[in-house]
PDB file of C-alpha atoms and ligand atoms in Angstrom:
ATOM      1  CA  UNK A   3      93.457 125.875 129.176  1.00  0.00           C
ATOM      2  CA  UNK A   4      92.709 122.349 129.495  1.00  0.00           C
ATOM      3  CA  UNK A   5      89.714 119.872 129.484  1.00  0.00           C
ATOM      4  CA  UNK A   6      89.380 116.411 129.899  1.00  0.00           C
ATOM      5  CA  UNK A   7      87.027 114.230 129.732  1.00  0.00           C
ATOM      6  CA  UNK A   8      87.270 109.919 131.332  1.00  0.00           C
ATOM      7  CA  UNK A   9      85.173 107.361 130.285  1.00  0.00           C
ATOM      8  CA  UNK A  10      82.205 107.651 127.338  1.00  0.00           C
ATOM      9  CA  UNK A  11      83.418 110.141 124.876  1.00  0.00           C
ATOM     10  CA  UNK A  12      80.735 112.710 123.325  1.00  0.00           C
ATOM     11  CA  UNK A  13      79.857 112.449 119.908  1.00  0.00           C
ATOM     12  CA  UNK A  14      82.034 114.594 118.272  1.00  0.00           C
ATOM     13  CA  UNK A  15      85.100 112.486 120.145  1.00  0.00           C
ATOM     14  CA  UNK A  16      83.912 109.144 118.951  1.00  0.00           C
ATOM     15  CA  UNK A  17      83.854 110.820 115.423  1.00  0.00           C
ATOM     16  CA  UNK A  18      87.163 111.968 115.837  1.00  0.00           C
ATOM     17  CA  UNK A  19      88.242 108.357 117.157  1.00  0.00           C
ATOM     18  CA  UNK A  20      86.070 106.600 114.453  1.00  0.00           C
ATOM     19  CA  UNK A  21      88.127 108.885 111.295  1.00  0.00           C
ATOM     20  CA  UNK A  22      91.496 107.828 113.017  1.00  0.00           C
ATOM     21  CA  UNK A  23      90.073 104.101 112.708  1.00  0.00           C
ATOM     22  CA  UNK A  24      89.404 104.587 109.227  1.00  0.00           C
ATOM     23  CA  UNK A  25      92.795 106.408 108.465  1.00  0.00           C
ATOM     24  CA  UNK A  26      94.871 104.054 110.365  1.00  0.00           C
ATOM     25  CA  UNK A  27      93.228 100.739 108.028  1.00  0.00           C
ATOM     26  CA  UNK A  28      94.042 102.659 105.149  1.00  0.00           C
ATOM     27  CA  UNK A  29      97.606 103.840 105.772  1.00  0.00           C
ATOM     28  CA  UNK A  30      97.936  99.802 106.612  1.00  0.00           C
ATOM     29  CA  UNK A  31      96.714  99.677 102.816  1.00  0.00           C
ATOM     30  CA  UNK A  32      99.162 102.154 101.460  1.00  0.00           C
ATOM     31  CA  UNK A  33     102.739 101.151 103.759  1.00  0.00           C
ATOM     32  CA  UNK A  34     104.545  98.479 103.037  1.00  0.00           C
ATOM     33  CA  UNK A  35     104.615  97.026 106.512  1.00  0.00           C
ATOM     34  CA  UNK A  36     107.829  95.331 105.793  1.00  0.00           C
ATOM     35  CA  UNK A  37     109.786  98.594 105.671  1.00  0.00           C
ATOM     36  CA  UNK A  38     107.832 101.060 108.117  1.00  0.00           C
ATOM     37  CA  UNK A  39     108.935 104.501 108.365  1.00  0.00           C
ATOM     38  CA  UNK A  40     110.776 104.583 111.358  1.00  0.00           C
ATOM     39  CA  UNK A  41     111.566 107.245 113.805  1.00  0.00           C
ATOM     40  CA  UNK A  42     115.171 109.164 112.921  1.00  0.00           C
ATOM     41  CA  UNK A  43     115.559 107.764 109.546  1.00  0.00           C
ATOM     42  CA  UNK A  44     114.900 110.656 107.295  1.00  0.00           C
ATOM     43  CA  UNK A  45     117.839 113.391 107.647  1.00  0.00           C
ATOM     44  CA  UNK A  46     116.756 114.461 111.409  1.00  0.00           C
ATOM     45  CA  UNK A  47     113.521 115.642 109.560  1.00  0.00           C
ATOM     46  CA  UNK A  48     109.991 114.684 109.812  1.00  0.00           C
ATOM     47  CA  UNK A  49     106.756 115.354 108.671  1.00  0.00           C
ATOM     48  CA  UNK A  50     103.553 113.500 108.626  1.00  0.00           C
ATOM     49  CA  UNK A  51     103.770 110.192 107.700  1.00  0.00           C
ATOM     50  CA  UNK A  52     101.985 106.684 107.036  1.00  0.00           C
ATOM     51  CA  UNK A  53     102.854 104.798 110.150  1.00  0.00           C
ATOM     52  CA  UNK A  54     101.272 101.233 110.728  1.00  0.00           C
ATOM     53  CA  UNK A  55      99.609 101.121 113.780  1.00  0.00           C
ATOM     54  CA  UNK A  56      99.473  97.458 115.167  1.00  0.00           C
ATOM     55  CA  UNK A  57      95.942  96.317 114.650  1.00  0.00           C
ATOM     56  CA  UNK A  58      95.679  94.341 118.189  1.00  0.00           C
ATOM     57  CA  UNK A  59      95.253  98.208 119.265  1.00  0.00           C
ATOM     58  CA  UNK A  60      92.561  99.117 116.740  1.00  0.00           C
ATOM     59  CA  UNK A  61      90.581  96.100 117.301  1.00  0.00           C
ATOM     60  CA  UNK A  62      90.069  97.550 120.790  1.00  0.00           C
ATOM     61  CA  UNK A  63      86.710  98.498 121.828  1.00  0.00           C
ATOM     62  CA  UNK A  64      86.378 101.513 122.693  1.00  0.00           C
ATOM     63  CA  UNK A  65      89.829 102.725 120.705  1.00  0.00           C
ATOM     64  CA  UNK A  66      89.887 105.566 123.093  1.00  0.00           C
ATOM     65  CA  UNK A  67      88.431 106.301 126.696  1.00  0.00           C
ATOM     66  CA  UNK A  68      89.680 109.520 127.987  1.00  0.00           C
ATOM     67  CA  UNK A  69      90.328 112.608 126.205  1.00  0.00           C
ATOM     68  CA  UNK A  70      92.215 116.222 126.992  1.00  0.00           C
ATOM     69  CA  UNK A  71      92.237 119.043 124.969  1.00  0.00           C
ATOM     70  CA  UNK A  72      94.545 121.460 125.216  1.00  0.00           C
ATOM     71  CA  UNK A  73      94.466 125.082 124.297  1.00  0.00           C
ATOM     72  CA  UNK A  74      97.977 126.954 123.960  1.00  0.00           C
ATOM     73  CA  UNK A  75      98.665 130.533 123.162  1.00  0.00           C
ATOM     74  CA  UNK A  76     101.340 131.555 121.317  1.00  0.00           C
ATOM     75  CA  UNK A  77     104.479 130.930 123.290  1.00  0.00           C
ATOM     76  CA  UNK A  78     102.930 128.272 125.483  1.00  0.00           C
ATOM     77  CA  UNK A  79     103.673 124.761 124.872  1.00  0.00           C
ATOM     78  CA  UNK A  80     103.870 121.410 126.728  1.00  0.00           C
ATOM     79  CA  UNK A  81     107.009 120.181 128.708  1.00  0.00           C
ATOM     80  CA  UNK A  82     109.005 116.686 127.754  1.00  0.00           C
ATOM     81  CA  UNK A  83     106.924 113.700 129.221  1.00  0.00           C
ATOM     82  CA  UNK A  84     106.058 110.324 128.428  1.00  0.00           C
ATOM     83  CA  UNK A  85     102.886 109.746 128.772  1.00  0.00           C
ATOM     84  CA  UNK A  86     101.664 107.797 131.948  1.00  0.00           C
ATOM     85  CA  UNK A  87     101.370 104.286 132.766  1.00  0.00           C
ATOM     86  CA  UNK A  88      97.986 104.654 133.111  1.00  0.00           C
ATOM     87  CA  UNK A  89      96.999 104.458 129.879  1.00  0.00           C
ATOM     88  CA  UNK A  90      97.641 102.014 127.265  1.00  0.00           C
ATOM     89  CA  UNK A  91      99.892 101.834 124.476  1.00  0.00           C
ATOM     90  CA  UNK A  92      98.152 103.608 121.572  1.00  0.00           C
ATOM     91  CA  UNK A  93      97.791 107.427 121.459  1.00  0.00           C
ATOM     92  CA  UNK A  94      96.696 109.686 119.252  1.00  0.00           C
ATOM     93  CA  UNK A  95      97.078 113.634 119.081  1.00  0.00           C
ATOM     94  CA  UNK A  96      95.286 115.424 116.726  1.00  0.00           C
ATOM     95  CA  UNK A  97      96.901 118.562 116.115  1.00  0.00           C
ATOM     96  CA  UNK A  98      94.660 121.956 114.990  1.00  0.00           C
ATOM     97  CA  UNK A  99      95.005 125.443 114.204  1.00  0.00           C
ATOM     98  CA  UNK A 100      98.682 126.226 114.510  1.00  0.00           C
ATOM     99  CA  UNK A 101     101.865 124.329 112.890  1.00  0.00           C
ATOM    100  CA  UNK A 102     104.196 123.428 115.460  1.00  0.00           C
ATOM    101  CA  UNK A 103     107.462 121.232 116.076  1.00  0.00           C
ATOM    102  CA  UNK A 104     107.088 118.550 118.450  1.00  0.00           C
ATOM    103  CA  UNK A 105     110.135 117.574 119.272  1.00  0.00           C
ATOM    104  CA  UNK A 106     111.230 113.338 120.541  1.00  0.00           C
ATOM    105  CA  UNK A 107     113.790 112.349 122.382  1.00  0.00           C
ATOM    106  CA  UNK A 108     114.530 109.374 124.048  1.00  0.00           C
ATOM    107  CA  UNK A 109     114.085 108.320 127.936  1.00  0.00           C
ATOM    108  CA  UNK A 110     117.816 107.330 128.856  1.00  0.00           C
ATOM    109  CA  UNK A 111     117.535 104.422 130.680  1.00  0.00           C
ATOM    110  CA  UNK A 112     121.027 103.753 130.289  1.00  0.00           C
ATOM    111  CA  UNK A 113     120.692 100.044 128.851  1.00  0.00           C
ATOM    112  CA  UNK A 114     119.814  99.906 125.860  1.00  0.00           C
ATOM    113  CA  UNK A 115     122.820  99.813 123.024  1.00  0.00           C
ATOM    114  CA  UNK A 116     120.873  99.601 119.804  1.00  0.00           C
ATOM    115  CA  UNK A 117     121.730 102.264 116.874  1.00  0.00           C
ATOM    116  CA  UNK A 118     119.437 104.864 117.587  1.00  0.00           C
ATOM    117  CA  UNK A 119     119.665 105.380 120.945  1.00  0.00           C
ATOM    118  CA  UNK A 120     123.172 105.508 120.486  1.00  0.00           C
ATOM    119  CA  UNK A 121     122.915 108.155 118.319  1.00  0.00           C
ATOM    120  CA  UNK A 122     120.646 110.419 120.352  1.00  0.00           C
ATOM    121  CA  UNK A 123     122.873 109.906 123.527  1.00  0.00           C
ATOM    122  CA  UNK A 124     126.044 110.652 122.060  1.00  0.00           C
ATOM    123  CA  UNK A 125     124.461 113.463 119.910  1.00  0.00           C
ATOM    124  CA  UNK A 126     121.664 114.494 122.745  1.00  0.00           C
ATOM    125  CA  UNK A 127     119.055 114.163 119.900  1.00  0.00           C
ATOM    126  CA  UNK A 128     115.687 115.880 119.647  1.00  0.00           C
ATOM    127  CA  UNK A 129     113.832 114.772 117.032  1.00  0.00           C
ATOM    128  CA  UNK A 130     112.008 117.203 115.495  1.00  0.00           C
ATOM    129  CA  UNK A 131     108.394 115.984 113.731  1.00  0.00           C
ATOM    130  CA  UNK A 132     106.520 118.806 111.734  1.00  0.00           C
ATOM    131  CA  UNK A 133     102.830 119.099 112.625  1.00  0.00           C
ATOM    132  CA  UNK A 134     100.350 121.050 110.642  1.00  0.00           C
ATOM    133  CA  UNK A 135      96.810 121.517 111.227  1.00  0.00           C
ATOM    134  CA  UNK A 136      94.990 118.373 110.745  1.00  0.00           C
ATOM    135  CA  UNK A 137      97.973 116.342 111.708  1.00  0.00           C
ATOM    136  CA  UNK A 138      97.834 113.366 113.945  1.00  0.00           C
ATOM    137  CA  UNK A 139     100.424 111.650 115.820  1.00  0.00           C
ATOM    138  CA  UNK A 140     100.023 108.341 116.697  1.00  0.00           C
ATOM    139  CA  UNK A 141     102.211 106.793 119.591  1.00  0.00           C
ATOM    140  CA  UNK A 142     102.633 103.145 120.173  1.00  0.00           C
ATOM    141  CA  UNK A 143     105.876 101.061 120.924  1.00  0.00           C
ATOM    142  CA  UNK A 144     109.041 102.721 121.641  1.00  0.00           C
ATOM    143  CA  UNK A 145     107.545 106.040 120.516  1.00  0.00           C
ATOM    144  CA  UNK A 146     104.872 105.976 123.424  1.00  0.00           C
ATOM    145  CA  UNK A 147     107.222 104.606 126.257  1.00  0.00           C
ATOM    146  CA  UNK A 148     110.923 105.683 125.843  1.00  0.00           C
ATOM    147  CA  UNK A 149     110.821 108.322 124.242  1.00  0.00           C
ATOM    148  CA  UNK A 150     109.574 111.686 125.483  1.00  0.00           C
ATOM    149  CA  UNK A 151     108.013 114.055 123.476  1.00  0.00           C
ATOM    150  CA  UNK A 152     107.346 118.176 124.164  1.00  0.00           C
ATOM    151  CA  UNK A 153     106.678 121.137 122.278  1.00  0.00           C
ATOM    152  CA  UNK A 154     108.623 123.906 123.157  1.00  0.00           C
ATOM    153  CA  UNK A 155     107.179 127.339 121.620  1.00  0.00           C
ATOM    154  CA  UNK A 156     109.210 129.501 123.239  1.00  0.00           C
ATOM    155  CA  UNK A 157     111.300 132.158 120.657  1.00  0.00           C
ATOM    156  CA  UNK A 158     113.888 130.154 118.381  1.00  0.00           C
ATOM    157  CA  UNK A 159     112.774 126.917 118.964  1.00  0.00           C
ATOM    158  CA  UNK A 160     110.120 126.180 116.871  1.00  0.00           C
ATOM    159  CA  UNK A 161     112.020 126.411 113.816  1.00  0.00           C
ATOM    160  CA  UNK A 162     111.226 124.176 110.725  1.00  0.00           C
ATOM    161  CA  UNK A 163     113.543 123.555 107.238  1.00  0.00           C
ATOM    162  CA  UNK A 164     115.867 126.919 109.146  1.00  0.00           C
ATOM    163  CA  UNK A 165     112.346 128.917 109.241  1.00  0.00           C
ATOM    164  CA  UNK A 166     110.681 129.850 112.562  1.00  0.00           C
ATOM    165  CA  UNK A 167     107.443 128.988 112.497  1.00  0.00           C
ATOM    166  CA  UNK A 168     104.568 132.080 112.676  1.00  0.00           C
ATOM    167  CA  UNK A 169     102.526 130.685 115.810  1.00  0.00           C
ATOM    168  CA  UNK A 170      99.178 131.377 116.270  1.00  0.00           C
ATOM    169  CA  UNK A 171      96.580 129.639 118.916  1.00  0.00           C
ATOM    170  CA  UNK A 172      97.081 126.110 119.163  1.00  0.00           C
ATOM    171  CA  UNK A 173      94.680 123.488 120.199  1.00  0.00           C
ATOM    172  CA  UNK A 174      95.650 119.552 120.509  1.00  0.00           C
ATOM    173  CA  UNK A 175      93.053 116.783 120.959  1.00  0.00           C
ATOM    174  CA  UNK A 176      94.662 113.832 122.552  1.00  0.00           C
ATOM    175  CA  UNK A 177      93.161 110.623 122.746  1.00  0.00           C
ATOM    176  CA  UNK A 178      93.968 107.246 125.192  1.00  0.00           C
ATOM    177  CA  UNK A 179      92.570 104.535 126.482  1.00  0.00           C
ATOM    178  CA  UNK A 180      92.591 103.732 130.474  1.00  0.00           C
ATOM    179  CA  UNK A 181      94.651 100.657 131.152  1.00  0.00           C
TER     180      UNK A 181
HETATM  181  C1  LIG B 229      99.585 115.669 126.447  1.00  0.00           C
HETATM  182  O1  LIG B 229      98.502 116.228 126.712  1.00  0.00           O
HETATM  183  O2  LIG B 229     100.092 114.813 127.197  1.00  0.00           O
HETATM  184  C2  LIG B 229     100.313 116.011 125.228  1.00  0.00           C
HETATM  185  O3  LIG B 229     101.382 115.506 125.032  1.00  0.00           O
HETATM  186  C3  LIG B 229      99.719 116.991 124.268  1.00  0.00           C
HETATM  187  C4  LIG B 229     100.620 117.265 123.116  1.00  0.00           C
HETATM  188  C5  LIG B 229     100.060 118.299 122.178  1.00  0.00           C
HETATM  189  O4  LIG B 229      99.519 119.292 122.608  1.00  0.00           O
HETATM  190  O5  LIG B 229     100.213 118.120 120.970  1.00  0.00           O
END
């Protein structure tokens, strides 16, 4: 249930990469980069949002080398990881077919004493982010290397807004770039 794909992408990838280009510059147009949306700041809830991806990443060439999609069936999801060190900072995950909750929560490396990670220690936080079909999840920063994300679609925990979610086929297209 999984392909993936190194190096050159096909053309249908590079379109994909070239659309997340073009969305990225203009969600820089419509957030105030002074006051970014940040991770755990909206009432444990979040959906899709205008994040500002640093533009050292999208001035990379190519934006993305290596791809994977994945195909779930209902019930199947993908375990907490973070991503490996292999690839760069910078990932995207287009999200298709199905609504799911992927859920954050961050690496304890047992150091750090700044407010959120406080928080999700002494609460053992998941952070729950809303994805519906279309979505795409961009990681960079803290997001792509402390804190781990998974989506877990086994029964009762794919729940949005006290709903479970109806889950259908799911198919994710995520992109990176080698390091
Ligand atoms: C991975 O392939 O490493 C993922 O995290 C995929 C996540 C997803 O399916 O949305």
């Amino acid at each position: 249930n999984q392909a993936m794909r190194f190096g050159e992408l096909q053309p249908w990838a590079i379109e994909i990469s070239d659309s997340i280009r073009d969305a990225v510059i203009s969600s820089h147009q419509d957030v105030d980069l002074d006051h970014p949306m940040e991770l755990g700041s909206c009432n444990g809830l979040h959906e899709a949002s205008p994040f500002p991806f640093p533009s050292h990443l999208l001035s990379r060439n190519p934006l993305f080398d290596q791809l994977i999609v994945n195909l779930y069936h209902p019930g199947e999801g993908i375990c907490a990881h973070v991503d490996l060190m292999r690839f760069e900072d910078g990932i995207a995950i287009v999200s298709l077919e199905s609504s799911c909750v992927m859920h954050f929560n961050r690496v304890d490396e047992g150091t750090t004493s700044d407010k959120d990670h406080d928080n999700a220690q002494s609460m053992n936080m998941k952070i729950p982010v809303y994805l519906t079909p279309g979505s795409l999840v961009l990681m960079y920063g803290e997001a792509r290397y402390v804190w781990k994300h998974e989506i877990n679609r086994k029964p009762g925990f794919q729940k949005w807004k006290g709903q479970e979610l109806q889950q259908k086929r799911r198919i994710s297209i995520t992109l990176r770039k080698l390091a």
